């Protein structure tokens, strides 16, 4: 299949996934519609008050009618109103996505070169002291959950040493010092994993006949890595990095919430806690787009790295 | 803190007229030592007596300082519908109340300079302070106040004021600064109730929908930025009618629900004041140089309550068994590290002046087992308790102790933990739930809201006409000793019905920067920020 054919198929797939996900989310959220009224009117509102509010706001319409109304709005670029934040969802999403993109972008910009370098260094000489040290470090950082890592770093750098700010609200614009801890948590959480994958891939490639042949021909170790091994060894990590992108955007919820960082993660978290139906739906759509787009990018990168895929 | 033996102070009325006849009776009771000095001052303040202010540190003049206060920033539609104290701490900067209740539960003048109840407590005459102006320059008039009472008490009103102030049958404007409230039955606590968060006085032009859209108020600050879930900003009004606020700017910052994050922000000097911390943050805050711990006893509590119209809780033997198996002392010691005072399943605190003391009810696991067997559960009983940690993780810790207590009586209790906001969707529906109840200056206010038959906040379904009559009686009695006697009967009826387990009254904590001055922790979590300054 040509590259454009694959691309087109992915776009269709994307739209179909969005449609299915939006309907499922709609279905799941509408099952407990009474809780929406509670969140608007407060926990001490009476049954009658809640019912009146639901009728006033057309929540008593049939499920399909409401889905249809929502879909119609989205088609015209209107994501609706966030009930919790009392703001148009389009307006709300943009800065939040930008904030998360900044956090995720910085984390990726550090994680990718760091993990590849560590993975290659470990994989070139499997079983050597560098490999052991890197693998041990990777296992330790990967096995500590995000929230524990965040608490650990705060205990040292905020409460103990007093070097860094404890929250990252960015209330007065971008403050680089406030980004240090959340980025560090994300980097520590994913570097070990990627480094180990790169190492495994590297070990496998280094054992291949063509590398041995190059060695026998007297090619230097640096040239073997850069010209013969790296390209093949990158296939698995690239796929994994592409899988990290959706994780970074939606899976950073714990980190964002912990540091009160106003990104997409905290937005979705608050939306879920407050049964903000329209916002959860919009967030789910954004997540679907990010997941499918990063998969598509991963496919394209793999094609670029592996010529066999281009003729398949 | 009892100060019995100290000479009872001589009081005069707020409006300069003769004191209400019951004040003399209160003074005699105080002199005789049957009520303490604080209780005397509180009761006299209800009846329109002027209570002198205690000594407090001298505040500097207005400064250019900015205060950063960590508190949830929630959407505010209409203050009269507000269900969150946090929201009231925002509009408290812009709006004012007719009265104010200080941290010692004494009622003080606010927009009203005086109130005068009739001898039978059924007609209350209020006089507004002179020279009060709205932020748009208009003078505050009695008609404006009438507008507020009308919206609270209108037949279609969704405000909880409609229940709490149900005794009011009419508002009468006497002149521009004076009005009278007519009541169907005596209500001695009226002046105190007018400081409920839902009783903030709004401008007659407010349409009841989005209060945060350019609100007009009589208060010392003006709202200049409002973003739900993020922050709100208040700037000092230079044209305020009263003494100017000390801080130039107040930033309310929403850092999400995790208190550990709030403490980290305080430690790093990013904020100056926290709304609340839990018992689990206590040790950390005590060690931090950048934090000062504030603590206060409070009548805030948790109730593990049963819905009496749902099986197996429709059988009083089951409810009694559960109550008898509960170990209040263990719940306080292990669930809240002993910080607080023991309760006795009556939802009235010994810290509240109307607390009637009952003979303590001892834990009796053997009797609990006998009652369960009689109810047909000799081989044990499976129950599940729903909770939402709405005031912190300690709720779950307490529930786990209860789980162990009940196991001794053969009850297998499962805990179902929901996110806090989810719990508020089901708090009055689940058969067995753990609900947190806010502080109220008087126990009778809680009993009236939570246990009167048919009250909209009645989460147990408890309905007892004799209990309701006792509440009506207690509300009409000024004499604290007599009221405690009536309350003891009401509390006994409530405990005998075994609809709740209310193990203890937790102490309340928060943390502020060591620079904060002039701030007194209010037991009801009310933050009056215009009197705060930074050293």
Coordinates of N, CA and C in Angstrom, one line a residue, chain A residues 32 34-35 38-39 41-47 49-50 56 81 84-86 96 154 158-159 164-172 178 257-260 262 269-270 272-275, chain B residues 66 75-77 81 83-84 157-159 210 212 228-231 253-258 261-265 267-268 270 284 288 419-422 424-425 427-429 436 456-457:
Chain A
X32 N -25.8 8.3 34.9 CA -25.9 8.9 36.2 C -26.2 10.4 36.2
X34 N -28.4 12.2 37.4 CA -28.8 12.9 38.6 C -27.7 13.6 39.3
X35 N -26.5 13.0 39.2 CA -25.3 13.5 39.8 C -24.9 14.9 39.2
X38 N -26.8 17.4 41.1 CA -26.2 17.6 42.4 C -25.0 18.5 42.4
X39 N -24.2 18.3 41.3 CA -23.0 19.1 41.3 C -23.3 20.6 41.0
X41 N -26.4 22.1 41.8 CA -27.2 22.7 42.8 C -26.7 22.5 44.2
X42 N -25.7 21.7 44.3 CA -25.1 21.4 45.7 C -25.7 20.2 46.3
X43 N -24.9 19.7 47.3 CA -25.3 18.4 47.9 C -26.6 18.4 48.7
X44 N -27.0 19.6 49.1 CA -28.1 19.7 50.0 C -29.4 20.1 49.2
X45 N -29.3 20.1 47.9 CA -30.5 20.4 47.1 C -31.5 19.2 47.3
X46 N -32.8 19.5 47.1 CA -33.8 18.4 47.2 C -34.0 17.8 45.9
X47 N -34.7 16.6 46.0 CA -35.0 15.8 44.8 C -35.8 16.7 43.8
X49 N -35.9 19.9 43.4 CA -35.1 21.0 42.8 C -34.2 20.4 41.7
X50 N -33.7 19.2 42.0 CA -32.8 18.6 41.0 C -33.6 18.2 39.7
X56 N -35.2 21.8 33.0 CA -34.9 23.1 32.5 C -33.8 23.0 31.5
X81 N -20.4 24.0 26.4 CA -20.0 24.8 27.5 C -19.5 23.8 28.6
X84 N -18.7 22.9 34.8 CA -17.9 23.1 36.0 C -17.1 24.4 35.9
X85 N -16.5 24.6 34.8 CA -15.6 25.8 34.7 C -16.4 27.1 34.2
X86 N -17.6 26.8 33.7 CA -18.5 27.9 33.2 C -17.8 28.7 32.1
X96 N -4.8 24.9 28.1 CA -4.5 23.7 28.8 C -3.7 22.7 28.0
X154 N 9.7 16.1 46.2 CA 9.2 17.3 46.9 C 9.8 17.2 48.3
X158 N 12.0 20.4 48.1 CA 11.1 21.5 48.5 C 11.1 21.6 50.1
X159 N 10.7 20.5 50.7 CA 10.6 20.5 52.2 C 12.0 20.5 52.8
X164 N 13.5 24.4 45.5 CA 12.5 24.5 44.3 C 11.1 24.8 44.8
X165 N 10.3 25.4 44.0 CA 8.9 25.6 44.4 C 8.1 24.3 44.5
X166 N 7.1 24.3 45.4 CA 6.4 23.1 45.7 C 5.2 22.9 44.7
X167 N 4.7 23.9 44.2 CA 3.6 23.8 43.2 C 4.0 24.5 41.9
X168 N 3.3 24.1 40.8 CA 3.7 24.6 39.5 C 2.4 25.2 38.9
X169 N 1.9 26.2 39.5 CA 0.6 26.8 39.0 C 0.9 27.7 37.8
X170 N 2.1 28.2 37.7 CA 2.4 29.2 36.6 C 1.4 30.4 36.6
X171 N 1.1 30.8 37.9 CA 0.1 31.8 38.0 C 0.5 33.1 37.4
X172 N 1.8 33.4 37.4 CA 2.3 34.7 36.8 C 3.1 34.4 35.5
X178 N 9.4 26.3 38.1 CA 8.3 25.5 38.5 C 8.2 24.3 37.7
X257 N -1.7 16.9 38.7 CA -2.5 17.1 39.9 C -1.6 17.3 41.1
X258 N -0.6 16.5 41.2 CA 0.3 16.6 42.3 C 0.9 18.0 42.5
X259 N 1.3 18.5 41.3 CA 2.0 19.9 41.3 C 1.0 21.0 41.0
X260 N -0.3 20.7 41.0 CA -1.3 21.7 40.7 C -0.9 22.4 39.4
X262 N -1.6 23.5 35.7 CA -2.9 23.7 35.0 C -2.7 23.2 33.6
X269 N -9.1 15.6 34.9 CA -9.3 15.0 36.3 C -10.5 15.8 37.0
X270 N -10.5 17.1 36.9 CA -11.5 17.9 37.5 C -12.9 17.7 36.8
X272 N -13.8 14.9 35.4 CA -14.3 13.6 35.8 C -14.8 13.7 37.2
X273 N -14.1 14.4 38.1 CA -14.6 14.5 39.5 C -15.9 15.2 39.6
X274 N -16.1 16.2 38.6 CA -17.3 17.0 38.7 C -18.4 16.6 37.7
X275 N -18.3 15.4 37.1 CA -19.3 15.0 36.1 C -19.5 16.0 35.1
Chain B
X66 N 0.0 41.8 49.3 CA -0.9 40.9 48.7 C -0.9 39.6 49.4
X75 N -17.5 27.5 41.0 CA -18.5 28.4 40.4 C -19.5 28.9 41.5
X76 N -19.8 30.2 41.4 CA -20.8 30.7 42.3 C -22.0 31.2 41.5
X77 N -23.1 30.6 41.7 CA -24.3 31.1 40.9 C -25.0 32.1 41.8
X81 N -27.7 30.1 47.4 CA -27.8 28.7 47.2 C -26.5 28.0 47.5
X83 N -23.6 25.9 48.8 CA -23.6 24.8 49.7 C -22.1 24.6 50.2
X84 N -21.2 25.4 49.9 CA -19.8 25.2 50.2 C -19.3 26.4 51.0
X157 N -38.3 29.5 46.3 CA -36.9 29.6 46.6 C -36.2 28.3 46.8
X158 N -35.0 28.1 46.2 CA -34.2 26.9 46.4 C -33.2 27.1 47.5
X159 N -33.2 28.2 48.2 CA -32.2 28.4 49.3 C -32.5 27.7 50.5
X210 N -25.3 34.3 37.6 CA -23.9 34.2 37.8 C -23.4 35.3 38.6
X212 N -20.6 36.0 39.9 CA -19.3 36.4 39.7 C -19.1 37.4 38.5
X228 N -12.8 29.6 37.6 CA -13.2 28.4 38.3 C -12.0 27.4 38.3
X229 N -11.7 26.8 39.4 CA -10.6 25.8 39.4 C -9.3 26.4 39.4
X230 N -9.1 27.7 39.2 CA -7.8 28.3 39.1 C -7.6 29.4 40.2
X231 N -8.2 30.5 40.0 CA -7.9 31.6 41.0 C -9.0 32.7 40.9
X253 N -6.2 31.0 45.5 CA -5.6 30.1 44.5 C -6.1 28.7 44.8
X254 N -6.6 28.1 43.7 CA -7.1 26.7 43.8 C -6.0 25.8 43.4
X255 N -5.5 25.0 44.4 CA -4.4 24.0 44.1 C -4.9 22.6 44.1
X256 N -6.2 22.4 43.8 CA -6.7 21.1 43.8 C -7.0 20.5 45.1
X257 N -7.4 19.2 45.2 CA -7.9 18.7 46.5 C -6.8 18.1 47.4
X258 N -5.5 17.9 46.9 CA -4.5 17.3 47.7 C -3.8 18.2 48.6
X261 N -0.1 18.9 48.6 CA 0.4 19.9 47.6 C 0.3 21.3 48.2
X262 N -0.8 21.6 49.0 CA -1.0 22.9 49.6 C 0.2 23.2 50.6
X263 N 0.5 22.1 51.4 CA 1.6 22.3 52.3 C 3.0 22.6 51.6
X264 N 3.2 21.9 50.5 CA 4.4 22.1 49.8 C 4.5 23.5 49.3
X265 N 3.4 24.1 48.8 CA 3.3 25.4 48.3 C 3.6 26.4 49.5
X267 N 5.4 25.7 52.2 CA 6.8 25.5 52.6 C 7.7 26.3 51.6
X268 N 7.3 26.3 50.4 CA 8.2 27.0 49.4 C 7.9 28.5 49.3
X270 N 5.2 29.9 48.3 CA 4.4 30.3 47.2 C 3.0 30.8 47.6
X284 N 4.3 17.3 59.8 CA 5.1 18.0 58.8 C 5.0 19.5 59.1
X288 N 8.0 22.5 59.8 CA 8.4 23.5 58.7 C 8.6 24.9 59.3
X419 N -15.0 9.1 45.3 CA -14.4 10.4 45.3 C -15.3 11.4 46.0
X420 N -14.7 12.5 46.7 CA -15.6 13.4 47.5 C -16.8 13.9 46.7
X421 N -16.6 14.4 45.5 CA -17.8 15.0 44.9 C -18.8 13.9 44.5
X422 N -18.4 12.7 44.3 CA -19.3 11.6 44.0 C -20.1 11.3 45.2
X424 N -21.2 13.3 47.4 CA -22.3 14.3 47.6 C -23.4 14.0 46.7
X425 N -23.3 13.1 45.7 CA -24.4 12.8 44.8 C -25.3 11.8 45.5
X427 N -25.2 11.2 49.2 CA -25.1 11.3 50.6 C -26.4 11.0 51.3
X428 N -27.5 11.4 50.7 CA -28.8 11.2 51.4 C -29.6 10.0 50.9
X429 N -28.9 9.2 50.0 CA -29.6 8.1 49.4 C -29.1 6.7 49.9
X436 N -20.0 14.1 56.5 CA -19.4 15.1 57.4 C -20.4 16.2 57.5
X456 N -35.3 18.9 54.6 CA -34.7 18.4 53.3 C -33.3 17.9 53.6
X457 N -32.7 18.2 54.7 CA -31.3 17.6 54.9 C -31.4 16.4 55.8

